[in-house]
Structures are given as C-alpha cells and as structure tokens.
mmCIF file of N, CA and C in Angstrom:
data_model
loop_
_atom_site.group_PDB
_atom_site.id
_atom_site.type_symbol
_atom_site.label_atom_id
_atom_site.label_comp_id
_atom_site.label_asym_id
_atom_site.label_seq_id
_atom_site.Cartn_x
_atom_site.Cartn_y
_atom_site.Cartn_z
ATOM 1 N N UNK P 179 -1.454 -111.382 -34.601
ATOM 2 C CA UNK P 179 -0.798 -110.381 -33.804
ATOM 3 C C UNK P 179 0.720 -110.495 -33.941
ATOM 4 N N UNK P 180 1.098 -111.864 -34.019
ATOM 5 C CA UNK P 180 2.604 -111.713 -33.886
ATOM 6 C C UNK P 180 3.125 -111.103 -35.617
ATOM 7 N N UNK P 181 2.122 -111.583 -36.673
ATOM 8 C CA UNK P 181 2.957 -111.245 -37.859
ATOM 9 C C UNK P 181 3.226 -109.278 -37.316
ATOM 10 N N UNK P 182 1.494 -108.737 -37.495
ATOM 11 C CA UNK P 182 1.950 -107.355 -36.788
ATOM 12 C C UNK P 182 2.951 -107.068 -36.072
ATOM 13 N N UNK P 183 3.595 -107.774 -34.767
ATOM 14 C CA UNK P 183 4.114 -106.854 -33.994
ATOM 15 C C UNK P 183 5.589 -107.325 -34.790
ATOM 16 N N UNK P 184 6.004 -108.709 -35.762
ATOM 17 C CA UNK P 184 7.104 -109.117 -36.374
ATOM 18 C C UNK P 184 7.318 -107.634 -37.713
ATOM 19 N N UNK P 185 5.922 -107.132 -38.170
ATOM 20 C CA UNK P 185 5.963 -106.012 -39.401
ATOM 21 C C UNK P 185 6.637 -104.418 -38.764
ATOM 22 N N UNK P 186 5.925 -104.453 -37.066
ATOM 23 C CA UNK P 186 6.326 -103.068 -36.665
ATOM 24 C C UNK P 186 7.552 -103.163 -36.198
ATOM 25 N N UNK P 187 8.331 -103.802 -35.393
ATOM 26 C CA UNK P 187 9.582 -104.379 -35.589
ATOM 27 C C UNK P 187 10.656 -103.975 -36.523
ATOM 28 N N UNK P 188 10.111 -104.468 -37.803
ATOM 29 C CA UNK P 188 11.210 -104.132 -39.218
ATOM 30 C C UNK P 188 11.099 -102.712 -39.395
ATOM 31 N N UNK P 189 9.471 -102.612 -39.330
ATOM 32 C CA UNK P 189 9.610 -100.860 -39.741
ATOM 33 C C UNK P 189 10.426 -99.998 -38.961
ATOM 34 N N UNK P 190 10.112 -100.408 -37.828
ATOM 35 C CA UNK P 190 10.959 -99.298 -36.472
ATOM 36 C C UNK P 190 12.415 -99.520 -36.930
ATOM 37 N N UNK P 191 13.100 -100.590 -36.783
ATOM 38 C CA UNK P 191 14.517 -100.831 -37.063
ATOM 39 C C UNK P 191 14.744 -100.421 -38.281
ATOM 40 N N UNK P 192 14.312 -100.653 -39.404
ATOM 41 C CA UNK P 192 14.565 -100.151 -40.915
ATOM 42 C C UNK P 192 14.381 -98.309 -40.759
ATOM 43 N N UNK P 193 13.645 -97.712 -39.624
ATOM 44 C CA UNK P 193 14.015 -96.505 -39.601
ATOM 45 C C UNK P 193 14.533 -95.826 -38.488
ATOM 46 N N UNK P 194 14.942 -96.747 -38.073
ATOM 47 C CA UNK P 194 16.650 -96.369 -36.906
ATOM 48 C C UNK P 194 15.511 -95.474 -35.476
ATOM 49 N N UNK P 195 14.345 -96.192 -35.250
ATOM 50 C CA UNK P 195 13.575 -95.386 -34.201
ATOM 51 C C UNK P 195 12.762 -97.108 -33.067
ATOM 52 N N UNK P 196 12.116 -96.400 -32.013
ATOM 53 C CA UNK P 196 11.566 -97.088 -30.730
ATOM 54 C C UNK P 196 9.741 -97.521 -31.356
ATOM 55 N N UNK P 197 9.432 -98.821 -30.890
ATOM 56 C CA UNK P 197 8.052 -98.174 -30.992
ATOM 57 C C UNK P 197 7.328 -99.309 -29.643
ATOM 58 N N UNK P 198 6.540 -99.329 -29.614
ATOM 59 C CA UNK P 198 5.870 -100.122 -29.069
ATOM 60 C C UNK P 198 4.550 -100.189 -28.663
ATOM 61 N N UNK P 199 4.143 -101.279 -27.610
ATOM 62 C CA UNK P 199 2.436 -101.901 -27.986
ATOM 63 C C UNK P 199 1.525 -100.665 -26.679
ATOM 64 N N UNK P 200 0.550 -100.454 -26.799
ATOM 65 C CA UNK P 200 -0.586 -99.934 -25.251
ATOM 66 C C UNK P 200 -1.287 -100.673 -25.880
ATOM 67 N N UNK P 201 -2.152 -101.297 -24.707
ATOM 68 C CA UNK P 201 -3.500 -101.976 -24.678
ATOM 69 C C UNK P 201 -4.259 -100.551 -25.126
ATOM 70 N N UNK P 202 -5.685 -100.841 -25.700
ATOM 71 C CA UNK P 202 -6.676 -99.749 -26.353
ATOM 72 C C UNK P 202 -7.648 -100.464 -25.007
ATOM 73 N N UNK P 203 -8.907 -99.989 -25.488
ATOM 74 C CA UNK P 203 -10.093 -99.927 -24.800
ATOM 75 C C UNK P 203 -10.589 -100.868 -26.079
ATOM 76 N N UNK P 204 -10.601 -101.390 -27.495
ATOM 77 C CA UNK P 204 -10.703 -101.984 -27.865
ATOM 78 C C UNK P 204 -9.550 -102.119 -28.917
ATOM 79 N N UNK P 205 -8.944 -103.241 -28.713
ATOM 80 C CA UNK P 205 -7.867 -103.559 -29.547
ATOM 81 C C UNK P 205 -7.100 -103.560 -29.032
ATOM 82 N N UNK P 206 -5.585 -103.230 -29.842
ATOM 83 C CA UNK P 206 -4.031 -103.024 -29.741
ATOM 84 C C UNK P 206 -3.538 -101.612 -30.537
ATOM 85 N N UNK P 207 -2.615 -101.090 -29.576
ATOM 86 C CA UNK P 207 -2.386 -99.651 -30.066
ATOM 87 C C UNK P 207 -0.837 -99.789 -29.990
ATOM 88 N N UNK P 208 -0.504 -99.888 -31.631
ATOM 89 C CA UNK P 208 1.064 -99.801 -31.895
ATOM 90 C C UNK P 208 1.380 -98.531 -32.076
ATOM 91 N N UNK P 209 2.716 -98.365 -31.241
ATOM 92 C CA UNK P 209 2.921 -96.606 -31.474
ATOM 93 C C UNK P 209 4.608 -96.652 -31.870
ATOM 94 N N UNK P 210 4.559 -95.778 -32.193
ATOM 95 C CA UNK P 210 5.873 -95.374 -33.194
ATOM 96 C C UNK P 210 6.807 -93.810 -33.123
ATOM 97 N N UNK P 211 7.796 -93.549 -32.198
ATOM 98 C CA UNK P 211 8.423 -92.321 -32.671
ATOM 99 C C UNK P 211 8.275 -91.333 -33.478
ATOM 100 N N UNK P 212 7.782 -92.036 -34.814
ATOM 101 C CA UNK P 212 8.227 -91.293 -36.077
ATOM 102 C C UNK P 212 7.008 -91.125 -37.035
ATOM 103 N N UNK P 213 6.176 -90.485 -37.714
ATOM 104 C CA UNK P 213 4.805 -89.951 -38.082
ATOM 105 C C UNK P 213 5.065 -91.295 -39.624
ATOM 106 N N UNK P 214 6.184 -90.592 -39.647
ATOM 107 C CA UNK P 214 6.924 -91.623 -41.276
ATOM 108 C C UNK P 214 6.460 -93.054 -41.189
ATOM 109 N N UNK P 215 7.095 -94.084 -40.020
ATOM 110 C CA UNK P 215 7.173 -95.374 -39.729
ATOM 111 C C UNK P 215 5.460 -95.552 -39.234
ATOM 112 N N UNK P 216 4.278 -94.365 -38.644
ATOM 113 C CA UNK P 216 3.366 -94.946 -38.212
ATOM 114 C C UNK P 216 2.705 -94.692 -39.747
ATOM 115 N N UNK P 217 3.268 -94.179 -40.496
ATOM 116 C CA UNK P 217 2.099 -94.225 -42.330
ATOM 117 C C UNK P 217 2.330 -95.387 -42.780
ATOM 118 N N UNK P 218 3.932 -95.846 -42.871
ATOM 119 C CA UNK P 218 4.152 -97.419 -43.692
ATOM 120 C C UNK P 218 3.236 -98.396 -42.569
ATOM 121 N N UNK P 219 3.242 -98.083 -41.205
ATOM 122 C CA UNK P 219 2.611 -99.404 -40.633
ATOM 123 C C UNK P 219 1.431 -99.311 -40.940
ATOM 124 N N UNK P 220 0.684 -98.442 -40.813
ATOM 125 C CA UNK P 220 -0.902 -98.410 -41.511
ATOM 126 C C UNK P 220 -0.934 -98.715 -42.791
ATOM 127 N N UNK P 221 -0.186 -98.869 -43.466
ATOM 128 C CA UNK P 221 -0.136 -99.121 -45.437
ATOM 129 C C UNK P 221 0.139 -100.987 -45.536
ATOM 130 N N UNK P 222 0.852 -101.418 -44.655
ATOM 131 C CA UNK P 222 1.003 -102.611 -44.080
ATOM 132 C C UNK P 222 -0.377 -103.240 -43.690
ATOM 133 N N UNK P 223 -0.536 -102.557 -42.871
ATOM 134 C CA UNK P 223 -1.887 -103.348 -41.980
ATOM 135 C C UNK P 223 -3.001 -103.360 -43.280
ATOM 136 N N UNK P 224 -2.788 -102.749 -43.975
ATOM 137 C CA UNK P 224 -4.007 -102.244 -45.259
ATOM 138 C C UNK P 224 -3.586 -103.213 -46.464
ATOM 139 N N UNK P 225 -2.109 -103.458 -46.585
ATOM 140 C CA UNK P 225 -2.405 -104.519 -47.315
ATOM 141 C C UNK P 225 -2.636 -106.279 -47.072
ATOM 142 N N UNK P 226 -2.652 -105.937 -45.584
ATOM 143 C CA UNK P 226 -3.142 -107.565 -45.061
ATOM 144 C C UNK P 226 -4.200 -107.549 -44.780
ATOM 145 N N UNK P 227 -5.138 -106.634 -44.657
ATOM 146 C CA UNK P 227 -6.889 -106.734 -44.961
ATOM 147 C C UNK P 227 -7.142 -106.483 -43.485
ATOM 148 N N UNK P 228 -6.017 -105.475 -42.720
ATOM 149 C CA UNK P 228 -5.980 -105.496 -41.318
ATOM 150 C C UNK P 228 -6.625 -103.408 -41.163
ATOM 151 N N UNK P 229 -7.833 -102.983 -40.738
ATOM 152 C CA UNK P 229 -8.006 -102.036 -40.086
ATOM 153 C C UNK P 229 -7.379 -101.556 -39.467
ATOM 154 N N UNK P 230 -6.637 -100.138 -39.898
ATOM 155 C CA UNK P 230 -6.301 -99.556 -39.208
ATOM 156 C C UNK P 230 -6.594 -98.603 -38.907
ATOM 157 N N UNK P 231 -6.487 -97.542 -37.417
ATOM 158 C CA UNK P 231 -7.142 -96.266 -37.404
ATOM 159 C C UNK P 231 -6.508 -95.531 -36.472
ATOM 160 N N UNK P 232 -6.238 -94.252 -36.631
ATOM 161 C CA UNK P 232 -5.541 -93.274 -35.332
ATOM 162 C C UNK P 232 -6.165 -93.310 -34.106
ATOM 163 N N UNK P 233 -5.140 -93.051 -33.112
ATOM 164 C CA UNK P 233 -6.085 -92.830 -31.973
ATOM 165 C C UNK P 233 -5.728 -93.403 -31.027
#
C-alpha cells in the first residue's frame, strides 16, 4: 500500500493536481482530479501485477 500511495503521490505532483484515498466496500479507492493522472496510475498498478478497476 505504501509503494501505491508513494506512486500516486508522484503522479499527482508530476501533474501539478490533488488526489487522494476513500475506503471501497472492498479495497482502496485512489482518486485523482485529472482522467490523465488516473490512466498512468492504472498503467502503474498494471505493471506491478497490481489490479486495477474503475469504480
């Protein structure tokens, strides 16, 4: 969890925007300002063998 929330972090700051965590009903739901910064974080999570999904 921490590398994640250390990856959404860079992304948000590397694109000058806010993001942050909601508890899910199962999981963790990182959210993001910007449609841009939530595609690289899903491309991220995909190359650490981490599921990701909208919603």
């Amino acid at each position: 969890m921490d590398l994640l929330r250390g990856e959404a972090s860079r992304i948000a700051k590397g694109s000058k925007i806010d993001w942050w965590i909601d508890r899910a009903d199962a999981g963790t739901r990182f959210c993001f300002e910007d449609a841009k910064a939530k595609e690289i974080f899903a491309s991220t999570c995909g190359s650490f063998g981490i599921p990701c999904r909208d919603g």
